[in-house]
Coordinates of C-alpha atoms in Angstrom, one line a residue:
M244 CA -15.2 -1.6 -0.7
S245 CA -17.2 -1.0 -3.9
A246 CA -16.0 -0.4 -7.4
D247 CA -17.5 1.4 -10.4
F248 CA -16.1 3.0 -13.5
V249 CA -16.4 5.8 -16.0
K250 CA -15.4 5.3 -19.7
Y251 CA -12.2 7.0 -20.6
P252 CA -13.8 9.4 -23.2
E253 CA -16.3 10.5 -20.5
T254 CA -13.5 11.8 -18.2
N255 CA -12.3 14.5 -20.6
Y256 CA -8.8 13.9 -19.3
F257 CA -7.3 11.8 -22.1
T258 CA -6.0 13.0 -25.4
S259 CA -7.6 12.1 -28.8
L260 CA -4.4 10.1 -29.6
I261 CA -4.9 7.8 -26.6
L262 CA -8.6 7.5 -27.0
D263 CA -8.2 6.6 -30.7
Y264 CA -5.5 4.1 -29.8
L265 CA -7.8 2.5 -27.2
S266 CA -10.6 2.3 -29.9
E267 CA -8.0 0.7 -32.3
K268 CA -8.5 3.3 -34.9
D269 CA -7.3 2.0 -38.3
E270 CA -5.1 5.0 -39.0
L271 CA -2.9 4.2 -36.0
K272 CA -2.4 0.5 -36.5
E273 CA 0.9 0.9 -38.4
L274 CA 2.3 2.6 -35.3
Y275 CA 2.1 -0.4 -32.9
N276 CA 2.7 -4.1 -33.1
R277 CA -0.2 -5.9 -31.4
F278 CA -3.1 -4.5 -29.3
P279 CA -2.9 -5.7 -25.7
R280 CA -5.5 -8.4 -25.6
I281 CA -4.8 -11.6 -23.8
E282 CA -5.2 -13.7 -27.0
N283 CA -2.5 -11.6 -28.7
F284 CA 0.2 -12.5 -26.3
D285 CA 0.8 -15.9 -27.8
S286 CA 2.2 -14.3 -31.0
Q287 CA 4.1 -11.7 -29.0
I288 CA 5.8 -14.4 -27.0
E289 CA 6.8 -16.3 -30.2
E290 CA 8.2 -13.1 -31.8
K291 CA 10.2 -12.1 -28.7
K292 CA 11.5 -15.6 -28.3
K293 CA 13.0 -15.5 -31.8
S294 CA 14.6 -12.1 -31.5
Y295 CA 15.8 -11.9 -27.9
N296 CA 19.5 -12.6 -27.2
N297 CA 19.3 -15.2 -24.3
K298 CA 23.0 -14.7 -23.5
I299 CA 22.0 -11.4 -21.8
R300 CA 20.0 -13.4 -19.2
K301 CA 23.2 -14.4 -17.2
D302 CA 24.3 -10.7 -16.9
L303 CA 20.7 -9.6 -16.1
V304 CA 20.4 -12.1 -13.2
E305 CA 23.8 -11.2 -11.8
V306 CA 23.1 -7.5 -11.9
L307 CA 19.8 -7.9 -10.2
Q308 CA 21.2 -10.2 -7.5
D309 CA 23.9 -7.6 -6.8
Q310 CA 21.4 -4.7 -6.7
Y311 CA 19.2 -6.6 -4.2
S312 CA 22.1 -7.5 -1.9
G313 CA 21.7 -5.8 1.5
I314 CA 17.9 -5.5 1.5
T315 CA 15.3 -8.1 2.5
V316 CA 14.1 -9.9 -0.6
S317 CA 10.8 -11.8 -0.6
E318 CA 10.6 -15.3 -1.8
A319 CA 8.4 -14.2 -4.7
T320 CA 10.9 -11.6 -5.9
K321 CA 13.9 -14.0 -5.4
A322 CA 12.1 -16.7 -7.4
N323 CA 11.3 -14.2 -10.2
I324 CA 14.9 -13.0 -10.4
D325 CA 16.1 -16.6 -10.6
S326 CA 13.5 -17.5 -13.2
L327 CA 15.0 -14.9 -15.6
S328 CA 17.8 -17.4 -16.3
S329 CA 15.2 -19.5 -18.1
E330 CA 14.4 -19.1 -21.8
E331 CA 10.7 -19.6 -20.8
T332 CA 10.6 -16.4 -18.7
Y333 CA 9.3 -13.1 -20.0
T334 CA 8.8 -9.7 -18.5
V335 CA 6.1 -7.0 -18.3
V336 CA 7.6 -3.6 -17.6
T337 CA 6.6 -0.3 -16.3
G338 CA 9.0 2.6 -15.8
H339 CA 8.9 5.6 -13.5
Q340 CA 11.0 8.5 -12.2
L341 CA 12.5 8.4 -8.7
N342 CA 9.8 10.6 -7.3
L343 CA 10.2 11.5 -3.6
F344 CA 8.2 9.0 -1.5
T345 CA 6.8 7.6 -4.8
G346 CA 5.3 10.9 -5.9
P347 CA 1.6 10.9 -7.0
L348 CA -0.8 7.9 -6.7
Y349 CA -0.4 6.7 -10.2
F350 CA 3.0 5.2 -9.3
L351 CA 1.0 2.6 -7.4
Y352 CA -1.4 2.1 -10.3
K353 CA 1.5 1.5 -12.8
I354 CA 3.0 -1.2 -10.7
V355 CA -0.3 -2.9 -9.7
S356 CA -1.2 -3.0 -13.4
T357 CA 2.2 -4.6 -14.2
I358 CA 1.9 -7.2 -11.4
N359 CA -1.7 -8.1 -12.3
L360 CA -0.9 -8.5 -16.0
T361 CA 1.8 -11.1 -15.2
K362 CA -0.8 -13.0 -13.1
K363 CA -3.2 -13.0 -16.1
L364 CA -0.4 -14.2 -18.4
K365 CA 0.6 -17.0 -16.0
K366 CA -3.0 -18.2 -16.0
Q367 CA -3.2 -18.1 -19.8
F368 CA 0.3 -19.7 -20.4
P369 CA 1.0 -21.9 -17.3
T370 CA 4.2 -23.4 -18.7
K371 CA 5.9 -20.0 -18.9
N372 CA 7.0 -17.5 -16.3
F373 CA 6.2 -13.8 -16.3
V374 CA 8.1 -11.3 -14.2
P375 CA 6.8 -7.8 -13.3
I376 CA 9.6 -5.2 -13.7
Y377 CA 9.8 -1.7 -12.3
W378 CA 12.4 0.1 -14.4
M379 CA 13.8 2.9 -12.3
A380 CA 14.6 6.1 -14.3
T381 CA 17.9 6.4 -12.5
E382 CA 19.6 8.3 -15.4
D383 CA 16.9 11.0 -15.6
H384 CA 18.1 14.4 -14.6
D385 CA 14.8 16.3 -14.1
F386 CA 15.3 16.9 -10.4
E387 CA 12.5 19.6 -10.2
E388 CA 10.0 17.0 -11.4
I389 CA 10.7 14.5 -8.6
N390 CA 11.8 16.5 -5.5
F391 CA 8.4 16.8 -3.9
F392 CA 5.1 15.1 -3.0
N393 CA 1.7 16.4 -2.0
L394 CA 0.0 15.3 1.2
N395 CA -3.2 16.8 2.7
G396 CA -3.0 19.7 0.3
K397 CA 0.5 20.6 1.3
K398 CA 3.7 20.3 -0.7
F399 CA 6.7 18.5 0.8
K400 CA 9.7 19.6 -1.1
W401 CA 13.3 18.3 -0.9
N402 CA 15.8 21.2 -1.2
N403 CA 18.8 19.2 -2.2
A404 CA 22.1 21.1 -1.5
D405 CA 24.0 19.0 -4.1
D406 CA 25.4 21.4 -6.7
K407 CA 24.8 18.6 -9.3
A408 CA 21.1 18.3 -8.7
G409 CA 19.5 18.8 -12.1
M410 CA 22.8 18.3 -13.9
T411 CA 23.6 14.7 -13.5
A412 CA 21.6 11.5 -13.2
V413 CA 19.2 11.8 -10.2
G414 CA 19.9 8.2 -9.2
N415 CA 23.4 9.3 -8.1
L416 CA 22.2 12.1 -5.9
S417 CA 22.9 12.0 -2.2
T418 CA 19.9 11.7 0.1
E419 CA 21.3 14.6 2.2
G420 CA 18.7 17.0 3.3
L421 CA 15.8 14.5 3.5
D422 CA 16.0 14.5 7.3
E423 CA 14.3 17.9 7.2
V424 CA 11.5 16.6 4.9
F425 CA 11.2 13.6 7.3
K426 CA 10.5 15.9 10.3
L427 CA 7.8 17.8 8.5
F428 CA 6.2 14.6 7.1
S429 CA 6.2 13.0 10.5
A430 CA 4.5 16.0 12.1
E431 CA 1.8 16.0 9.3
I432 CA 1.1 12.3 9.2
G433 CA 0.3 12.1 12.9
G434 CA 0.1 9.0 15.0
G435 CA -1.4 5.5 14.8
E436 CA -0.1 2.2 13.5
N437 CA -0.3 3.1 9.8
A438 CA 1.3 6.5 10.4
E439 CA 4.2 4.9 12.3
Y440 CA 4.7 2.4 9.4
L441 CA 4.9 5.3 6.9
K442 CA 7.3 7.2 9.1
K443 CA 9.5 4.1 9.4
L444 CA 9.3 3.5 5.7
F445 CA 10.4 7.1 4.9
E446 CA 13.2 7.0 7.5
R447 CA 14.6 3.6 6.5
G448 CA 14.3 4.5 2.8
Y449 CA 15.9 7.9 2.7
L450 CA 17.8 8.3 6.0
Q451 CA 19.5 4.9 5.9
H452 CA 20.5 4.9 2.2
D453 CA 23.1 7.1 0.7
N454 CA 21.6 7.8 -2.8
L455 CA 18.3 8.1 -4.4
T456 CA 18.5 4.9 -6.4
D457 CA 19.0 2.7 -3.3
A458 CA 16.4 4.6 -1.4
T459 CA 13.7 4.3 -4.1
R460 CA 14.5 0.6 -4.6
F461 CA 14.1 0.0 -0.8
I462 CA 10.7 1.8 -0.7
A463 CA 9.2 0.1 -3.8
N464 CA 10.5 -3.3 -2.5
E465 CA 8.9 -2.7 0.9
I466 CA 5.5 -1.9 -0.7
F467 CA 5.5 -4.5 -3.5
G468 CA 8.1 -7.1 -2.7
K469 CA 5.7 -9.7 -1.5
Y470 CA 3.9 -9.6 -4.9
G471 CA 7.2 -10.5 -6.7
L472 CA 8.0 -7.1 -8.2
V473 CA 11.6 -6.9 -9.6
I474 CA 13.2 -3.5 -9.5
I475 CA 16.0 -2.7 -11.9
A476 CA 18.5 0.1 -12.3
A477 CA 19.8 -0.4 -15.8
G478 CA 23.0 1.7 -15.8
D479 CA 25.3 -1.2 -14.9
K480 CA 28.2 -1.7 -17.4
R481 CA 27.3 -5.4 -17.7
L482 CA 24.0 -4.4 -19.2
K483 CA 25.1 -1.4 -21.1
K484 CA 27.7 -3.4 -23.0
H485 CA 24.8 -5.2 -24.8
F486 CA 23.6 -1.9 -26.1
V487 CA 26.9 -0.9 -27.7
P488 CA 26.0 -1.9 -31.3
F489 CA 22.8 0.2 -31.1
A490 CA 24.5 3.2 -29.6
K491 CA 27.2 2.9 -32.3
N492 CA 24.4 3.0 -34.9
E493 CA 23.0 6.1 -33.2
L494 CA 26.4 7.9 -33.3
T495 CA 27.3 7.0 -36.8
R496 CA 24.0 6.6 -38.7
Q497 CA 21.4 8.5 -36.6
I498 CA 18.9 5.7 -37.2
S499 CA 16.5 6.8 -34.4
F500 CA 16.1 10.3 -35.9
Q501 CA 15.5 9.0 -39.4
E502 CA 12.9 6.5 -38.3
T503 CA 11.0 8.3 -35.6
S504 CA 10.8 11.4 -37.9
K505 CA 8.5 9.3 -40.2
A506 CA 6.2 8.5 -37.3
V507 CA 6.2 12.1 -36.2
G508 CA 5.2 13.1 -39.7
K509 CA 2.4 10.6 -39.6
L510 CA 1.1 11.9 -36.3
N511 CA 1.2 15.5 -37.5
E512 CA -0.6 14.4 -40.7
L513 CA -3.4 12.9 -38.5
D514 CA -3.5 16.2 -36.4
Y515 CA -2.3 14.6 -33.1
N516 CA 0.0 16.4 -30.8
V517 CA 3.5 15.0 -30.9
Q518 CA 4.8 14.1 -27.5
V519 CA 8.6 14.1 -28.2
N520 CA 10.5 15.4 -31.2
P521 CA 13.7 13.4 -31.8
R522 CA 17.2 14.8 -31.9
E523 CA 19.8 13.8 -34.5
I524 CA 21.7 12.0 -31.7
N525 CA 19.6 10.7 -28.8
L526 CA 22.4 9.9 -26.4
F527 CA 23.7 11.7 -23.3
Y528 CA 27.2 11.5 -21.9
L529 CA 27.0 10.5 -18.3
D530 CA 29.4 10.6 -15.3
H531 CA 29.1 11.6 -11.7
E532 CA 29.4 15.2 -12.6
I533 CA 27.2 15.6 -15.6
R534 CA 24.5 14.2 -17.9
E535 CA 24.7 16.2 -21.1
R536 CA 23.6 15.4 -24.6
I537 CA 26.1 14.4 -27.3
I538 CA 26.2 16.6 -30.4
G539 CA 27.7 15.6 -33.8
K540 CA 29.2 18.2 -36.0
E541 CA 31.7 18.0 -38.9
D542 CA 33.0 14.5 -38.1
K543 CA 33.5 15.4 -34.4
Y544 CA 31.4 14.8 -31.3
F545 CA 30.9 17.2 -28.5
V546 CA 29.3 17.0 -25.1
N547 CA 26.9 20.0 -24.8
D548 CA 28.1 22.8 -22.4
T549 CA 31.4 21.2 -21.8
E550 CA 34.9 21.0 -23.4
I551 CA 34.7 17.3 -23.9
S552 CA 35.0 16.3 -27.6
W553 CA 36.1 13.3 -29.7
T554 CA 36.8 12.3 -33.2
K555 CA 34.7 9.5 -34.6
D556 CA 37.2 6.8 -33.8
E557 CA 37.7 8.2 -30.3
I558 CA 34.1 8.2 -29.3
L559 CA 33.6 4.7 -30.6
K560 CA 36.5 3.6 -28.5
E561 CA 35.0 5.4 -25.5
L562 CA 31.8 3.6 -26.1
E563 CA 33.5 0.2 -26.2
D564 CA 35.5 0.9 -23.1
H565 CA 32.9 2.6 -21.1
P566 CA 29.4 1.8 -22.3
E567 CA 28.0 2.8 -18.9
R568 CA 28.8 6.5 -19.8
F569 CA 26.4 6.5 -22.7
S570 CA 22.9 7.2 -21.5
P571 CA 19.9 6.9 -23.9
N572 CA 17.4 9.7 -23.9
V573 CA 13.6 9.3 -24.0
M574 CA 13.7 8.2 -27.6
M575 CA 16.3 5.5 -27.2
R576 CA 15.6 4.3 -23.6
P577 CA 12.7 2.1 -24.9
L578 CA 15.0 0.3 -27.3
Y579 CA 17.6 -0.2 -24.6
Q580 CA 15.0 -1.7 -22.3
E581 CA 13.7 -4.1 -25.0
V582 CA 17.3 -5.2 -25.9
I583 CA 18.2 -6.2 -22.4
L584 CA 14.9 -7.6 -21.2
P585 CA 12.8 -10.5 -22.6
N586 CA 9.9 -8.1 -22.5
L587 CA 6.4 -8.5 -24.0
C588 CA 4.5 -5.4 -22.9
Y589 CA 5.2 -1.9 -21.6
I590 CA 2.7 -0.3 -19.3
G591 CA 2.6 3.4 -19.1
G592 CA 0.5 6.6 -18.9
G593 CA -1.0 8.4 -21.8
G594 CA 2.1 10.6 -22.3
E595 CA 4.4 7.6 -22.3
L596 CA 2.3 5.7 -24.8
A597 CA 2.2 8.7 -27.0
Y598 CA 6.0 8.7 -27.5
W599 CA 6.2 4.9 -27.7
L600 CA 3.9 5.3 -30.7
E601 CA 6.7 7.2 -32.5
L602 CA 9.1 4.3 -32.2
K603 CA 7.9 1.2 -34.0
S604 CA 9.8 1.8 -37.3
Y605 CA 12.9 2.5 -35.3
F606 CA 12.6 -0.9 -33.6
E607 CA 12.0 -2.5 -37.0
A608 CA 15.2 -0.9 -38.4
E609 CA 17.2 -2.2 -35.5
K610 CA 15.5 -5.7 -35.7
V611 CA 14.2 -5.5 -32.1
T612 CA 10.7 -6.7 -31.3
F613 CA 8.3 -3.9 -30.5
P614 CA 6.4 -4.6 -27.3
M615 CA 2.7 -4.4 -26.8
L616 CA 1.6 -1.0 -25.3
L617 CA -0.9 -1.0 -22.5
L618 CA -2.4 2.1 -20.8
R619 CA -1.9 1.8 -17.1
N620 CA -5.0 1.6 -14.8
S621 CA -6.4 4.9 -13.6
A622 CA -8.6 5.3 -10.5
L623 CA -10.3 7.8 -8.3
L624 CA -10.4 6.9 -4.6
Q625 CA -13.3 8.1 -2.5
T626 CA -14.8 7.3 0.9
E627 CA -18.3 6.1 1.4
K628 CA -19.1 9.5 3.0
Q629 CA -18.0 11.3 -0.2
N630 CA -20.0 8.9 -2.3
T631 CA -23.1 9.5 -0.2
K632 CA -22.6 13.2 -0.5
R633 CA -22.3 12.9 -4.3
E634 CA -25.6 10.9 -4.5
R635 CA -27.4 13.5 -2.3
L636 CA -26.2 16.2 -4.6
N637 CA -27.5 14.2 -7.5
I638 CA -24.1 14.2 -9.3
S639 CA -23.4 11.3 -11.6
L640 CA -20.0 9.8 -11.7
Q641 CA -19.5 11.2 -15.2
E642 CA -20.5 14.7 -14.0
L643 CA -17.7 14.5 -11.4
F644 CA -15.2 14.8 -14.2
L645 CA -16.6 18.0 -15.6
K646 CA -14.8 21.3 -15.2
Q647 CA -16.1 22.9 -12.0
H648 CA -17.9 25.8 -13.7
E649 CA -19.6 23.4 -16.0
L650 CA -20.6 21.1 -13.2
I651 CA -22.0 24.0 -11.1
N652 CA -23.9 25.6 -14.0
R653 CA -25.4 22.3 -14.9
K654 CA -26.5 21.6 -11.3
V655 CA -27.8 25.1 -10.7
R656 CA -30.0 24.8 -13.8
K657 CA -31.2 21.4 -12.7
I658 CA -32.1 22.4 -9.1
S659 CA -33.3 25.9 -9.9
N660 CA -37.1 26.6 -9.7
I661 CA -36.8 28.7 -12.9
D662 CA -35.5 27.7 -16.3
I663 CA -32.2 29.3 -17.0
D664 CA -31.6 27.8 -20.4
F665 CA -32.1 30.2 -23.2
S666 CA -31.4 27.7 -25.9
P667 CA -35.0 27.8 -27.3
Q668 CA -34.9 31.6 -27.4
K669 CA -31.5 31.5 -29.2
E670 CA -32.9 29.1 -31.7
H671 CA -36.0 31.2 -32.2
L672 CA -33.8 34.3 -32.7
V673 CA -31.7 32.5 -35.3
E674 CA -34.8 31.4 -37.2
Q675 CA -36.1 35.0 -37.2
F676 CA -32.8 36.3 -38.6
Q677 CA -32.9 33.7 -41.3
G678 CA -35.9 35.5 -42.8
M679 CA -34.1 38.8 -42.6
Y680 CA -31.1 37.3 -44.5
E681 CA -33.5 36.1 -47.2
L682 CA -35.1 39.6 -47.4
A683 CA -31.7 41.3 -47.6
E684 CA -30.6 39.0 -50.5
K685 CA -33.7 39.9 -52.4
T686 CA -33.4 43.6 -51.9
D687 CA -29.9 44.8 -51.2
E688 CA -27.1 42.3 -50.4
S689 CA -25.0 45.0 -48.9
F690 CA -27.4 44.8 -45.9
L691 CA -26.2 41.2 -45.1
G692 CA -23.4 42.5 -43.0
A693 CA -25.7 44.7 -41.0
V694 CA -28.1 41.8 -40.4
K695 CA -25.3 39.6 -39.3
A696 CA -24.0 42.2 -36.8
Q697 CA -27.5 42.7 -35.4
E698 CA -27.9 38.9 -35.0
V699 CA -24.5 38.6 -33.2
K700 CA -25.4 41.5 -30.9
Q701 CA -28.8 40.1 -29.9
L702 CA -27.4 36.5 -29.4
K703 CA -24.7 38.0 -27.2
G704 CA -27.3 40.0 -25.3
L705 CA -29.2 36.7 -24.6
E706 CA -26.0 35.0 -23.5
N707 CA -25.2 37.9 -21.1
L708 CA -28.7 37.8 -19.6
E709 CA -28.4 34.0 -19.2
K710 CA -25.1 34.4 -17.3
R711 CA -26.5 37.1 -15.1
L712 CA -29.5 35.0 -14.1
L713 CA -27.2 32.0 -13.5
K714 CA -25.0 34.2 -11.3
A715 CA -28.1 35.4 -9.3
Q716 CA -29.3 31.8 -8.9
K717 CA -25.9 30.7 -7.7
R718 CA -26.0 33.4 -5.0
K719 CA -29.5 32.2 -4.1
L720 CA -28.3 28.5 -4.0
K721 CA -25.0 29.4 -2.4
D722 CA -25.0 26.5 0.1
E723 CA -25.7 24.0 -2.7
V724 CA -23.0 25.4 -4.9
E725 CA -20.4 25.4 -2.0
R726 CA -21.2 21.7 -1.3
I727 CA -20.7 20.8 -4.9
A728 CA -17.4 22.7 -5.2
E729 CA -16.1 21.3 -1.9
L730 CA -16.8 17.7 -3.0
Q731 CA -15.1 18.1 -6.3
N732 CA -12.1 19.9 -4.8
D733 CA -11.7 17.0 -2.4
L734 CA -11.7 14.5 -5.2
F735 CA -9.9 16.5 -7.8
P736 CA -7.1 18.4 -5.9
N737 CA -5.8 21.5 -7.8
R738 CA -8.6 20.9 -10.4
S739 CA -6.7 17.8 -11.6
L740 CA -7.0 14.1 -11.5
Q741 CA -6.3 12.8 -7.9
E742 CA -3.9 10.2 -9.2
R743 CA -1.6 13.0 -10.6
Q744 CA -1.6 15.0 -7.4
T745 CA -2.0 13.0 -4.2
N746 CA 0.6 10.9 -2.5
F747 CA -0.4 7.3 -1.5
S748 CA 0.4 8.1 2.2
E749 CA -2.8 10.2 2.4
F750 CA -4.8 7.0 2.0
Y751 CA -2.4 4.5 3.5
V752 CA -2.6 6.3 6.9
E753 CA -6.3 5.6 6.8
Y754 CA -6.5 2.1 5.3
G755 CA -3.0 0.6 5.7
E756 CA -2.1 -2.5 3.7
D757 CA -5.8 -2.7 2.7
L758 CA -5.1 0.1 0.2
I759 CA -2.6 -2.0 -1.7
S760 CA -4.5 -5.3 -1.4
K761 CA -7.7 -3.7 -2.7
L762 CA -5.9 -2.1 -5.6
M763 CA -4.5 -5.5 -6.5
E764 CA -8.0 -6.9 -6.3
E765 CA -9.9 -4.2 -8.3
L766 CA -7.5 -3.0 -11.0
D767 CA -7.7 -5.2 -14.1
P768 CA -5.0 -4.0 -16.5
L769 CA -6.9 -5.2 -19.5
E770 CA -10.1 -3.4 -18.5
S771 CA -10.2 -0.2 -20.4
N772 CA -12.1 2.0 -18.0
F773 CA -11.4 4.6 -15.4
K774 CA -12.2 3.0 -12.0
I775 CA -14.0 4.6 -9.1
L776 CA -13.0 2.8 -5.9
T777 CA -15.0 3.5 -2.7
F778 CA -13.4 2.8 0.7
G779 CA -15.2 2.5 4.0
K780 CA -15.3 5.5 6.4

């Protein structure tokens, strides 16, 4: 296997906000605590040590031990769970939805980044323990976002018959109906040792577990358990009770709305797109039937689209008695996570980091340490054959990331035996018209508009001629164009990043456990580049 990289700005797939964050632009520094460099973790550890409530550790360990009962737990994971009892143990967290069969490839990259960072921290701080955590988004309710995965260009979709799908927390959903997906998946994946492993993994995960939470835990544990990954479903009452004071503040004082609105204003001022706009109350009410947002109005509280309502005193009593029924939304979940975990760093994709950058002042108002924010690793997986084809076509790694029409036009110009770049002619035309502008100003300024119209017309004529010649050359170089398009379509399915489209099974069936072990070897969470990994065959 070989590894190369492309710098994030060269991929054209990352927002200006994330690129500016990675370059530590001064204007953004007030929106985060410390930048994730290994030398900054010492201060982060000290700050978290002072602010974290160590009484939570007992409940945390008990909940995790209960959640792991009934499945095979590796020695590494068991040791990590036990170590959470110690005040010298800290966590690194990534979160992810309960996507069917892990969803797209970046699920793996998130977890590999998390595990590898804990290894680096242990080497840097050998007297402390660092536990990689996968926080399952069990209380999410976006069923349509998680009910499919893509394999070999085909979409495998779970048509859940549960009337509550999309209405309540997805973690509670029955796995009914996944036997049909299993049949289709088994037929597609074919035979061989790796294919049989994947079939068994799917079958044991979804057909031998009753709900999506347990199924997802089983699968993630099977893939990453030996590396010590700890998987948590945080909806347990024993954990939610520690969040009661913060949920109370949300209901009575709307702190998150007040504080995050400041950050949203700052981001708007800097012309960045805002990822999430806060609501006045960022809590949902949750039971087995519904997960709906709580709305405050005239000293009363209502659950949206239901007849459930409370007075202020009633809802606060409900919160004290049943904290597990109060579910934080995307703006509050990060705070909940950082309250119950001794966490140092959150690892996520660009979209996740974008909304975390709205939250620092909210954390400060609630006196909770804001974690470091680390962009997860990104990678493109290719075969040696694909890499050889790229080299023969004389396409650079950076050019692979161009839009397809840009890539083809560039290559056609490069390999064509005639020059189809009219830039010199356009420049010459602009220079000629500059003289006409000067003449019009000296004679009759009313002619300036006519001169401008003529300039636009002639430039457009040159552009059209250039496009027609390019089109003719593409026809002439049809085979070359088709090879370029085919290669890019293979590596960028649906004209998107492979990691956002393709399921890990497409590569696991070919490379087996080597896929995971090579990712563990090659993905450095503190290396800020987009990796290109070339596998044999």
